[in-house]
Coordinates of C-alpha atoms in Angstrom, one line a residue:
Chain A
M1 CA 35.5 -14.6 0.6
S2 CA 32.3 -13.0 1.3
I3 CA 29.4 -13.5 -1.2
V4 CA 28.0 -10.1 -0.1
E5 CA 29.7 -7.3 1.5
T6 CA 28.7 -3.7 2.1
H7 CA 30.7 -1.0 3.3
N8 CA 29.5 2.5 4.9
L9 CA 26.5 1.8 2.7
S10 CA 24.2 4.8 2.7
F11 CA 21.3 5.6 0.7
D12 CA 19.0 8.9 0.3
Y13 CA 15.7 8.8 -1.4
I14 CA 15.6 12.3 -2.9
R15 CA 12.2 13.8 -3.5
R16 CA 12.0 16.5 -6.3
D17 CA 9.5 19.1 -7.0
E18 CA 8.2 20.0 -10.6
E19 CA 11.2 22.2 -11.2
G20 CA 13.7 19.4 -10.4
N21 CA 14.8 21.0 -7.1
V22 CA 15.3 18.9 -3.9
S23 CA 12.3 19.3 -1.8
S24 CA 13.2 16.5 0.8
I25 CA 15.9 14.0 1.3
N26 CA 14.9 10.9 3.2
R27 CA 17.9 8.8 4.5
A28 CA 16.7 5.2 4.1
L29 CA 20.2 3.6 4.9
N30 CA 22.9 4.8 7.2
D31 CA 26.3 3.4 7.3
V32 CA 25.3 -0.3 6.8
E33 CA 28.1 -2.7 7.3
L34 CA 27.3 -6.3 6.3
A35 CA 29.3 -9.2 5.3
V36 CA 27.5 -12.4 4.3
E37 CA 29.8 -15.7 3.7
K38 CA 29.1 -18.3 1.1
G39 CA 26.5 -20.8 2.2
E40 CA 25.1 -18.8 5.2
F41 CA 21.4 -18.2 6.0
I42 CA 20.9 -14.6 7.0
A43 CA 17.6 -13.1 8.1
I44 CA 17.1 -9.3 8.3
L45 CA 14.5 -8.2 10.5
G46 CA 12.8 -5.0 10.9
G47 CA 9.4 -3.0 11.1
N48 CA 8.0 -0.9 8.3
G49 CA 10.2 1.7 7.0
S50 CA 13.4 0.2 8.7
G51 CA 15.2 0.3 5.3
K52 CA 15.5 -3.5 5.1
S53 CA 13.9 -3.6 1.7
T54 CA 16.0 -0.9 0.3
L55 CA 19.0 -2.8 1.6
A56 CA 17.9 -5.9 -0.4
K57 CA 17.4 -3.9 -3.6
H58 CA 21.0 -2.6 -3.3
I59 CA 22.6 -6.2 -3.2
N60 CA 20.6 -7.1 -6.6
A61 CA 21.8 -3.8 -8.1
I62 CA 18.2 -2.1 -8.5
L63 CA 19.5 0.8 -6.3
Y64 CA 22.9 2.2 -6.0
P65 CA 24.5 3.4 -3.0
T66 CA 24.7 7.1 -2.4
E67 CA 27.8 6.6 -0.1
G68 CA 29.9 3.7 0.4
Y69 CA 29.7 0.4 -1.8
V70 CA 28.0 -3.0 -2.0
M71 CA 30.2 -6.0 -3.3
V72 CA 28.7 -9.0 -4.7
D73 CA 31.0 -11.9 -5.2
G74 CA 34.1 -9.4 -5.3
K75 CA 32.3 -7.0 -7.8
K76 CA 30.9 -3.6 -7.2
T77 CA 27.3 -3.1 -8.1
S78 CA 27.9 0.6 -8.7
E79 CA 29.7 -0.6 -12.0
E80 CA 27.5 -0.7 -15.2
E81 CA 29.3 -3.7 -16.5
N82 CA 28.8 -5.7 -13.5
I83 CA 25.1 -5.5 -13.4
L84 CA 24.1 -8.4 -15.5
S85 CA 26.6 -10.9 -13.9
I86 CA 25.7 -9.6 -10.2
R87 CA 21.8 -10.2 -10.7
Q88 CA 22.6 -13.7 -12.0
K89 CA 24.7 -14.4 -9.0
A90 CA 22.4 -12.8 -6.5
G91 CA 18.8 -13.5 -7.4
M92 CA 15.9 -11.9 -5.9
V93 CA 12.4 -12.9 -4.9
F94 CA 9.7 -10.1 -4.2
Q95 CA 6.9 -9.7 -2.0
N96 CA 3.8 -10.0 -4.3
P97 CA 3.8 -13.2 -6.1
D98 CA 1.4 -12.0 -8.8
N99 CA 3.5 -9.2 -9.7
Q100 CA 6.9 -10.9 -10.5
I101 CA 5.6 -13.9 -12.6
I102 CA 5.9 -13.0 -16.2
G103 CA 5.3 -16.0 -18.1
S104 CA 1.5 -17.1 -18.6
I105 CA 2.5 -21.0 -17.9
V106 CA 4.7 -22.1 -14.9
E107 CA 7.5 -23.7 -17.0
E108 CA 7.7 -20.5 -19.4
D109 CA 8.0 -18.0 -16.3
V110 CA 10.9 -20.1 -14.7
G111 CA 12.6 -20.3 -18.2
F112 CA 12.4 -16.5 -18.3
G113 CA 15.8 -15.9 -16.5
P114 CA 17.7 -18.5 -18.4
E115 CA 16.1 -16.9 -21.7
N116 CA 17.6 -13.5 -20.7
M117 CA 20.9 -15.0 -19.8
G118 CA 21.3 -16.5 -23.2
V119 CA 21.4 -20.1 -22.3
E120 CA 20.8 -22.5 -25.2
T121 CA 17.4 -24.1 -25.6
K122 CA 18.5 -27.5 -24.3
G123 CA 20.0 -26.1 -21.4
I124 CA 17.1 -23.8 -20.5
W125 CA 14.8 -26.9 -20.5
E126 CA 17.3 -28.8 -18.1
R127 CA 17.4 -26.0 -16.0
V128 CA 13.5 -25.6 -15.7
E129 CA 13.2 -29.1 -15.0
E130 CA 15.6 -29.1 -12.3
S131 CA 14.6 -26.0 -10.7
L132 CA 10.9 -27.1 -10.6
K133 CA 11.8 -30.4 -9.1
T134 CA 13.8 -28.9 -6.5
L135 CA 10.8 -26.6 -5.6
G136 CA 8.4 -29.5 -5.6
M137 CA 6.4 -27.6 -8.3
W138 CA 7.1 -30.2 -11.4
E139 CA 3.7 -31.5 -11.6
Y140 CA 2.4 -28.0 -12.1
R141 CA 4.8 -26.9 -14.9
K142 CA 1.9 -26.9 -17.7
H143 CA -0.5 -24.7 -15.0
S144 CA -1.4 -21.3 -15.4
P145 CA 0.0 -19.4 -12.5
M146 CA -3.3 -17.8 -11.7
R147 CA -4.7 -21.1 -10.6
L148 CA -2.1 -21.6 -7.9
S149 CA -2.2 -20.6 -4.4
G150 CA -0.1 -17.9 -3.0
G151 CA 2.4 -20.2 -1.5
Q152 CA 2.7 -22.2 -4.9
K153 CA 3.2 -18.9 -6.7
Q154 CA 5.9 -17.8 -4.5
R155 CA 7.6 -21.3 -5.0
V156 CA 7.5 -20.7 -8.8
A157 CA 9.0 -17.4 -8.5
I158 CA 11.7 -19.0 -6.3
A159 CA 12.2 -21.5 -9.1
G160 CA 12.6 -18.8 -11.5
V161 CA 15.5 -17.4 -9.6
V162 CA 17.0 -21.0 -9.0
A163 CA 16.9 -21.6 -12.7
M164 CA 19.3 -18.9 -13.2
H165 CA 21.9 -21.0 -10.8
P166 CA 22.4 -18.1 -8.2
E167 CA 24.9 -18.2 -5.3
C168 CA 22.8 -16.0 -3.3
I169 CA 19.1 -15.5 -3.1
I170 CA 17.5 -12.3 -1.3
M171 CA 14.2 -12.7 -0.4
D172 CA 12.3 -9.7 0.2
E173 CA 9.5 -10.4 2.5
P174 CA 8.4 -13.5 0.5
T175 CA 5.7 -14.6 3.0
A176 CA 4.1 -11.1 3.5
M177 CA 1.1 -11.8 1.5
L178 CA 0.6 -15.5 2.1
D179 CA -1.5 -17.4 4.6
P180 CA 0.2 -19.5 7.2
A181 CA 0.4 -22.9 5.2
G182 CA 2.0 -20.8 2.1
R183 CA 4.4 -19.2 4.6
K184 CA 5.5 -22.7 5.9
D185 CA 6.1 -23.8 2.4
V186 CA 8.0 -20.8 1.4
I187 CA 10.4 -21.0 4.3
R188 CA 10.8 -24.7 4.1
A189 CA 11.8 -24.2 0.4
A190 CA 14.5 -21.6 1.4
R191 CA 15.8 -23.9 4.3
A192 CA 16.2 -26.6 1.8
L193 CA 17.8 -24.7 -0.9
N194 CA 20.4 -23.5 1.7
D195 CA 20.8 -27.1 3.1
V196 CA 20.9 -29.0 0.0
E197 CA 21.9 -26.7 -2.8
H198 CA 24.3 -24.6 -0.4
I199 CA 22.8 -21.4 -1.9
T200 CA 23.3 -18.3 0.4
I201 CA 20.1 -17.2 1.7
I202 CA 19.3 -13.6 2.8
L203 CA 15.7 -13.6 4.1
I204 CA 14.0 -10.1 4.7
T205 CA 11.0 -10.5 6.9
H206 CA 9.1 -9.0 9.9
Y207 CA 7.8 -12.3 11.2
M208 CA 10.2 -13.3 13.9
E209 CA 9.3 -17.0 13.9
E210 CA 10.7 -17.4 10.5
V211 CA 14.3 -16.5 11.5
I212 CA 14.8 -19.0 14.1
Y213 CA 16.4 -21.2 11.4
A214 CA 18.9 -18.6 10.3
N215 CA 22.7 -18.6 11.2
R216 CA 22.7 -14.8 12.0
V217 CA 20.1 -12.4 12.4
F218 CA 20.4 -8.6 11.8
V219 CA 17.8 -6.3 13.3
M220 CA 17.3 -3.0 11.6
E221 CA 15.6 0.0 12.4
K222 CA 15.7 3.6 10.9
G223 CA 18.3 2.5 8.0
E224 CA 20.6 1.3 10.7
I225 CA 21.7 -2.3 11.9
R226 CA 21.1 -2.1 15.5
M227 CA 21.3 -5.9 16.5
T228 CA 23.7 -8.8 15.2
G229 CA 23.6 -12.5 16.5
T230 CA 22.4 -15.8 16.4
P231 CA 18.5 -16.1 16.8
R232 CA 19.2 -17.3 20.2
E233 CA 21.3 -14.5 21.3
I234 CA 18.7 -12.0 19.7
F235 CA 15.8 -13.5 21.2
S236 CA 17.2 -13.2 24.4
R237 CA 17.3 -9.4 24.4
L238 CA 13.8 -9.3 24.8
E239 CA 13.6 -5.7 25.9
E240 CA 15.5 -4.4 23.2
L241 CA 13.3 -6.1 20.6
E242 CA 10.0 -4.7 22.1
E243 CA 11.5 -1.2 21.8
L244 CA 11.9 -1.8 18.3
R245 CA 8.3 -2.8 18.1
L246 CA 9.1 -6.5 17.2
T247 CA 7.2 -9.2 18.9
V248 CA 9.0 -12.4 19.8
P249 CA 7.6 -15.7 19.2
Q250 CA 5.0 -16.7 21.9
T251 CA 7.2 -19.6 23.1
T252 CA 10.2 -17.3 23.6
K253 CA 8.0 -14.9 25.3
L254 CA 6.3 -17.5 27.7
A255 CA 9.7 -18.9 28.5
A256 CA 11.1 -15.3 29.4
E257 CA 8.1 -14.6 31.4
L258 CA 8.5 -18.0 33.3
K259 CA 12.0 -17.4 34.1
K260 CA 11.2 -13.9 35.5
R261 CA 8.5 -15.5 37.6
G262 CA 11.3 -17.8 39.3
L263 CA 12.1 -20.8 36.9
K264 CA 15.6 -20.2 37.1
E265 CA 16.7 -23.3 34.8
I266 CA 15.1 -22.0 31.7
P267 CA 18.1 -20.7 29.3
D268 CA 17.8 -17.4 27.5
G269 CA 16.4 -17.1 24.1
I270 CA 14.2 -20.5 23.7
L271 CA 13.2 -20.7 20.0
T272 CA 10.9 -23.7 19.6
D273 CA 8.1 -25.4 21.7
E274 CA 10.3 -28.8 22.0
E275 CA 13.2 -26.8 23.8
L276 CA 10.7 -25.1 26.2
I277 CA 9.2 -28.3 26.9
Q278 CA 12.6 -30.1 27.6
S279 CA 13.9 -27.4 29.9
L280 CA 10.4 -27.3 31.9
C281 CA 10.8 -31.3 32.4
R282 CA 14.3 -30.6 33.4
S283 CA 13.6 -27.8 35.9
Y284 CA 10.7 -29.9 37.2
L285 CA 12.9 -33.0 37.7
T286 CA 15.5 -30.9 39.7
M287 CA 12.7 -29.2 41.9
Chain B
M1 CA -20.0 -9.5 -19.7
L2 CA -16.4 -9.4 -20.7
R3 CA -16.3 -13.0 -20.6
E4 CA -18.5 -13.9 -23.4
I5 CA -16.4 -12.4 -26.1
T6 CA -14.8 -15.3 -28.0
L7 CA -12.6 -12.9 -30.3
G8 CA -9.0 -13.4 -29.2
Q9 CA -9.5 -16.4 -27.0
Y10 CA -7.8 -19.8 -27.1
Y11 CA -9.8 -23.0 -27.5
Q12 CA -8.1 -26.2 -26.2
A13 CA -8.0 -28.9 -28.9
E14 CA -5.8 -31.5 -30.5
S15 CA -6.1 -30.7 -34.3
R16 CA -3.7 -30.2 -37.1
L17 CA -4.4 -26.5 -37.2
H18 CA -3.6 -26.1 -33.4
R19 CA 0.0 -27.8 -34.1
L20 CA 0.9 -25.5 -37.2
D21 CA 3.6 -22.8 -36.6
P22 CA 2.0 -19.7 -35.6
R23 CA 3.7 -17.9 -38.4
V24 CA 2.1 -20.3 -40.9
K25 CA -1.2 -19.3 -39.2
L26 CA -0.7 -15.5 -39.2
A27 CA 0.3 -15.6 -43.0
G28 CA -2.8 -17.9 -43.7
T29 CA -5.0 -15.5 -42.0
L30 CA -3.3 -12.6 -44.0
I31 CA -3.7 -14.3 -47.3
F32 CA -7.5 -15.4 -46.4
I33 CA -8.2 -11.6 -45.9
I34 CA -6.4 -10.6 -49.0
S35 CA -8.3 -13.2 -51.1
L36 CA -11.8 -11.8 -49.7
F37 CA -10.9 -8.4 -51.2
I38 CA -9.3 -9.8 -54.6
S39 CA -12.8 -9.5 -56.4
Q40 CA -16.5 -9.3 -55.9
K41 CA -17.6 -12.0 -58.2
V42 CA -19.7 -14.9 -56.5
A43 CA -17.6 -17.7 -57.7
C44 CA -14.5 -16.2 -55.6
Y45 CA -16.9 -16.0 -52.4
A46 CA -17.8 -19.7 -53.3
V47 CA -14.0 -20.7 -53.1
A48 CA -13.5 -18.7 -49.9
T49 CA -16.6 -20.4 -48.3
V50 CA -15.3 -24.0 -49.1
F51 CA -12.0 -22.9 -47.9
L52 CA -13.1 -21.5 -44.5
I53 CA -15.4 -24.5 -44.0
C54 CA -12.5 -26.9 -44.8
M55 CA -10.5 -24.9 -42.2
I56 CA -13.0 -25.0 -39.3
R57 CA -13.9 -28.6 -39.7
L58 CA -10.0 -29.0 -39.5
S59 CA -9.7 -27.0 -36.3
K60 CA -12.1 -29.2 -34.4
V61 CA -13.4 -26.0 -32.8
P62 CA -17.3 -26.1 -32.7
F63 CA -19.0 -24.0 -35.0
G64 CA -21.5 -22.6 -32.2
Y65 CA -18.5 -21.6 -30.4
M66 CA -17.1 -19.4 -33.0
I67 CA -20.6 -17.7 -33.8
K68 CA -20.9 -16.6 -30.2
G69 CA -17.8 -14.5 -30.7
M70 CA -19.8 -12.8 -33.6
K71 CA -22.6 -11.5 -31.4
A72 CA -20.2 -8.7 -29.9
I73 CA -19.8 -7.3 -33.1
A74 CA -23.3 -7.9 -34.6
F75 CA -24.1 -4.2 -34.1
I76 CA -21.2 -3.1 -36.3
M77 CA -22.2 -5.5 -38.9
L78 CA -25.7 -4.4 -38.8
L79 CA -24.7 -0.8 -39.3
T80 CA -22.5 -1.3 -42.2
V81 CA -25.0 -3.3 -43.8
A82 CA -27.6 -0.8 -43.2
F83 CA -25.3 2.2 -44.6
N84 CA -24.7 0.2 -47.8
L85 CA -28.3 -1.1 -48.3
F86 CA -29.9 2.6 -48.0
L87 CA -27.2 4.9 -49.2
T88 CA -26.0 3.2 -52.6
S89 CA -27.7 5.0 -55.4
G90 CA -28.6 2.9 -58.6
E91 CA -31.8 1.2 -60.1
K92 CA -34.9 1.4 -57.7
L93 CA -35.9 -1.6 -55.8
V94 CA -38.2 -0.8 -53.2
S95 CA -38.9 2.4 -51.7
F96 CA -40.6 3.5 -48.5
W97 CA -40.6 6.7 -46.5
V98 CA -37.3 8.1 -47.0
F99 CA -35.6 5.0 -47.4
T100 CA -35.0 3.5 -51.1
I101 CA -33.2 0.3 -51.7
T102 CA -31.4 -0.2 -54.8
K103 CA -30.5 -3.3 -56.7
E104 CA -26.6 -2.2 -56.4
G105 CA -27.5 -1.2 -52.6
L106 CA -28.6 -4.8 -51.8
K107 CA -25.7 -6.6 -53.8
L108 CA -23.2 -4.3 -51.9
A109 CA -24.9 -4.8 -48.7
I110 CA -25.0 -8.6 -49.0
F111 CA -21.3 -8.7 -50.2
T112 CA -20.0 -6.6 -47.5
A113 CA -21.9 -8.7 -44.8
V114 CA -20.3 -11.9 -46.0
R115 CA -16.9 -10.3 -46.3
L116 CA -17.1 -9.0 -42.8
A117 CA -18.2 -12.2 -41.6
Y118 CA -15.5 -14.2 -43.0
L119 CA -13.2 -11.5 -42.1
I120 CA -14.0 -12.0 -38.5
L121 CA -14.6 -15.8 -38.6
G122 CA -11.0 -16.2 -40.3
S123 CA -9.1 -14.0 -37.7
T124 CA -11.1 -15.8 -34.8
L125 CA -10.3 -19.3 -36.1
M126 CA -6.5 -18.0 -35.8
T127 CA -6.7 -16.8 -32.3
L128 CA -8.9 -19.9 -31.2
T129 CA -6.1 -22.4 -32.5
T130 CA -3.1 -20.2 -31.0
T131 CA -2.2 -19.9 -27.7
P132 CA -1.4 -15.9 -26.8
N133 CA 2.1 -16.7 -26.4
D134 CA 2.6 -18.7 -29.7
L135 CA 0.9 -15.8 -31.4
T136 CA 3.4 -13.2 -29.9
D137 CA 6.1 -15.6 -30.5
G138 CA 5.0 -15.8 -34.2
M139 CA 4.7 -12.1 -34.6
E140 CA 8.1 -11.4 -33.2
K141 CA 9.8 -13.9 -35.4
G142 CA 7.6 -13.4 -38.4
L143 CA 7.8 -9.6 -38.5
G144 CA 11.4 -9.6 -37.3
F145 CA 12.0 -8.1 -40.7
L146 CA 10.5 -4.9 -39.7
R147 CA 13.3 -4.2 -37.2
L148 CA 15.2 -2.9 -40.3
F149 CA 13.0 -0.2 -40.1
R150 CA 13.9 0.5 -36.7
L151 CA 10.5 -0.9 -35.4
P152 CA 11.1 -2.4 -31.8
V153 CA 9.4 -5.8 -32.7
H154 CA 10.5 -7.6 -29.7
E155 CA 9.6 -4.9 -27.3
I156 CA 6.0 -4.9 -28.9
A157 CA 5.7 -8.7 -28.8
M158 CA 6.7 -8.6 -24.9
M159 CA 4.4 -6.0 -24.2
M160 CA 1.6 -8.1 -25.6
S161 CA 2.3 -11.0 -23.9
I162 CA 2.6 -9.2 -20.6
A163 CA -0.7 -7.4 -21.4
L164 CA -2.4 -10.9 -22.2
R165 CA -1.1 -12.4 -18.8
F166 CA -2.3 -9.3 -16.9
I167 CA -6.1 -9.6 -18.2
P168 CA -7.2 -11.9 -16.0
I169 CA -5.3 -10.2 -12.8
L170 CA -6.7 -7.0 -13.6
M171 CA -10.4 -8.3 -14.2
E172 CA -10.2 -9.9 -10.9
E173 CA -9.0 -6.6 -9.4
T174 CA -11.8 -4.7 -11.1
D175 CA -14.2 -7.0 -9.5
K176 CA -12.5 -6.3 -6.2
I177 CA -12.6 -2.7 -6.6
I178 CA -16.6 -2.9 -7.5
K179 CA -17.3 -5.0 -4.6
A180 CA -15.5 -2.7 -2.2
Q181 CA -17.1 0.5 -3.7
Q182 CA -20.7 -1.2 -3.4
A183 CA -19.7 -2.0 0.2
R184 CA -19.4 1.7 0.6
G185 CA -22.6 2.6 -0.8
A186 CA -21.8 3.0 -4.6
D187 CA -24.6 2.6 -7.1
F188 CA -23.7 1.2 -10.5
E189 CA -27.0 0.0 -11.6
S190 CA -29.7 2.9 -11.6
G191 CA -29.7 6.2 -13.4
G192 CA -29.2 7.0 -17.0
I193 CA -26.1 6.8 -19.2
I194 CA -24.3 9.8 -18.0
K195 CA -25.0 8.9 -14.2
R196 CA -23.8 5.4 -15.0
S197 CA -20.7 6.4 -16.6
K198 CA -20.2 8.9 -14.0
A199 CA -20.2 5.9 -11.3
L200 CA -17.3 4.3 -13.2
V201 CA -14.7 6.9 -12.1
P202 CA -14.5 5.4 -8.6
I203 CA -13.7 2.3 -10.4
L204 CA -11.2 3.4 -12.9
V205 CA -9.1 5.5 -10.7
P206 CA -8.2 2.7 -8.1
L207 CA -7.7 0.4 -11.2
F208 CA -5.4 2.6 -12.9
V209 CA -3.3 3.2 -9.9
S210 CA -2.8 -0.5 -9.2
A211 CA -2.3 -1.0 -12.6
F212 CA 1.0 1.3 -12.6
R213 CA 2.0 -0.2 -9.0
R214 CA 2.0 -3.7 -10.8
A215 CA 3.6 -2.5 -13.6
N216 CA 6.4 -1.0 -11.6
D217 CA 6.8 -4.0 -9.7
L218 CA 6.9 -6.3 -12.7
A219 CA 9.5 -4.2 -14.3
M220 CA 11.7 -4.4 -11.1
A221 CA 11.0 -8.2 -10.9
M222 CA 12.0 -8.5 -14.6
E223 CA 15.2 -6.5 -14.4
A224 CA 16.2 -8.6 -11.3
R225 CA 15.9 -11.5 -13.5
C226 CA 18.5 -10.1 -16.0
Y227 CA 15.9 -8.7 -18.6
H228 CA 17.7 -6.1 -20.9
G229 CA 15.7 -6.1 -23.9
G230 CA 15.9 -8.8 -26.9
E231 CA 19.6 -8.6 -27.5
G232 CA 21.4 -11.9 -26.6
R233 CA 18.1 -13.4 -25.6
T234 CA 17.7 -17.2 -26.4
K235 CA 14.3 -18.9 -26.8
M236 CA 12.9 -21.6 -24.5
K237 CA 10.4 -22.7 -27.2
P238 CA 12.0 -21.6 -30.5
L239 CA 10.0 -21.8 -33.5
I240 CA 11.2 -24.1 -36.2
Y241 CA 9.5 -25.1 -39.5
K242 CA 8.2 -28.6 -39.6
A243 CA 7.1 -30.6 -42.7
W244 CA 3.5 -29.9 -42.0
D245 CA 4.3 -26.0 -41.9
I246 CA 5.7 -26.3 -45.5
R247 CA 2.9 -28.2 -46.5
A248 CA 0.5 -25.8 -45.3
Y249 CA 2.5 -22.8 -46.9
I250 CA 1.9 -24.8 -50.4
I251 CA -1.8 -25.1 -49.7
L252 CA -2.1 -21.6 -48.9
A253 CA -0.3 -20.7 -52.2
C254 CA -2.7 -22.9 -54.1
Y255 CA -5.5 -21.3 -52.6
L256 CA -4.6 -17.8 -53.4
S257 CA -3.8 -18.7 -57.0
L258 CA -7.1 -20.5 -57.4
V259 CA -9.0 -17.4 -56.1
I260 CA -7.1 -15.0 -58.4
L261 CA -7.8 -17.6 -61.2
T262 CA -11.6 -17.6 -60.5
A263 CA -11.5 -13.9 -60.4
V264 CA -10.1 -13.8 -63.9
I265 CA -12.0 -16.7 -65.6
S266 CA -15.4 -16.7 -63.9
P267 CA -18.1 -14.5 -65.6
I268 CA -19.9 -13.6 -62.5

């Protein structure tokens, strides 16, 4: 059974004037069909205003669909009594690390979710220890979040979600405000959670190089899903991506250009440097 | 400028006072303040002085550090002392120009100064030995009975702890905005008081906008982590009275009775 499933999902941002009359309707999502299986690593790509964040907020029951529905673990998000269990099952990590850390000490912040769920004190401490150790932040448990780097803060935020024992974590551009080192940290943490803990990850990003580890990639534009496939399939459709103003990783681009200039042995959708080097060696040997 | 105020700040140390339950410290501060207002006899102040000195020694907070926090309110103290000194009628002591100092005025001024100083020292001692989180936890639990009067105790405590957490973030933000405006040629240093306060507008407006944006983000993040008010919420660090807290309560009770006793018996 799918952990997250949307059907015919549409959402309108309605702007009202002072009298409460509708002054404009902005369709942020249009007829989105999505099914995510348990244990998958999904990436959702899209430029600014493509509706990817709106989609993320629907999965966590922060926004409710105008049309269609969202199901998380077989429960509809639009039904009031499901909200808490949906938010526990599908945790969410936001973009700005400063604005999502509630506690003034790392361990208190991680304990915030379990406290809200009504876990008893001993259980909270076990969960905090376990999730901080998973994210490699255990030695910082007594620190103030103010003193941490961006990547560390974001790992604390992820630990806070992990402590709620979710089955799925939605990461809404978790790396957008980080430096390259912090970005790597967070992506590594996301992959580890997927590999080791088998938590379903839905990573929302506009950095192409972050999606190469995903099982499936969805590309969104203007509130619709335009492309679906494995990273390799997506990256081999270079022209379409560029039409959507998404820049592919340099390696992929280089490989495609080399192929265009006559190196026919290079396969489509090269993802990493190593792959490119190997295929170049192979084509050199056969020449 | 803002960094120098020690009022409401925590001083890290290992002391018996630091380890006490925040509820005891809150009650202790309240009892100390009440004791200051019980009587105007010198003997009562002597008892309060001994008690305060003992507590400061016990807290291991350097006395100089505590005094630093008093500087910020020195002006208010001076003002109240002056009012008491010059505006109390009674037996004339000295008189110059339009001012007259009376015997009663002098006495009242000294008592007011001491009372104010003790009041502030007492409450500073509490905030110096209690982390903001402990303090809000203590308030939430210690004042929990107010929920009977429909006072949203949990919500107020949560607001306080979030406010405390965001103070350093907003300070940093203010710093950034000031630098950004200075880079655009804004002048905060010259001119009279009106010009200077006008110059604050381009700092305050972006600061408020960003504070609201942060508040919105934070509220969403809290909701996403299942926050739904105080109902059904458990505590990671529950407050439980230990043997020393009970002893502290007994000491406080002894202190209060001693002050009352002195007020009744002592002639001055």
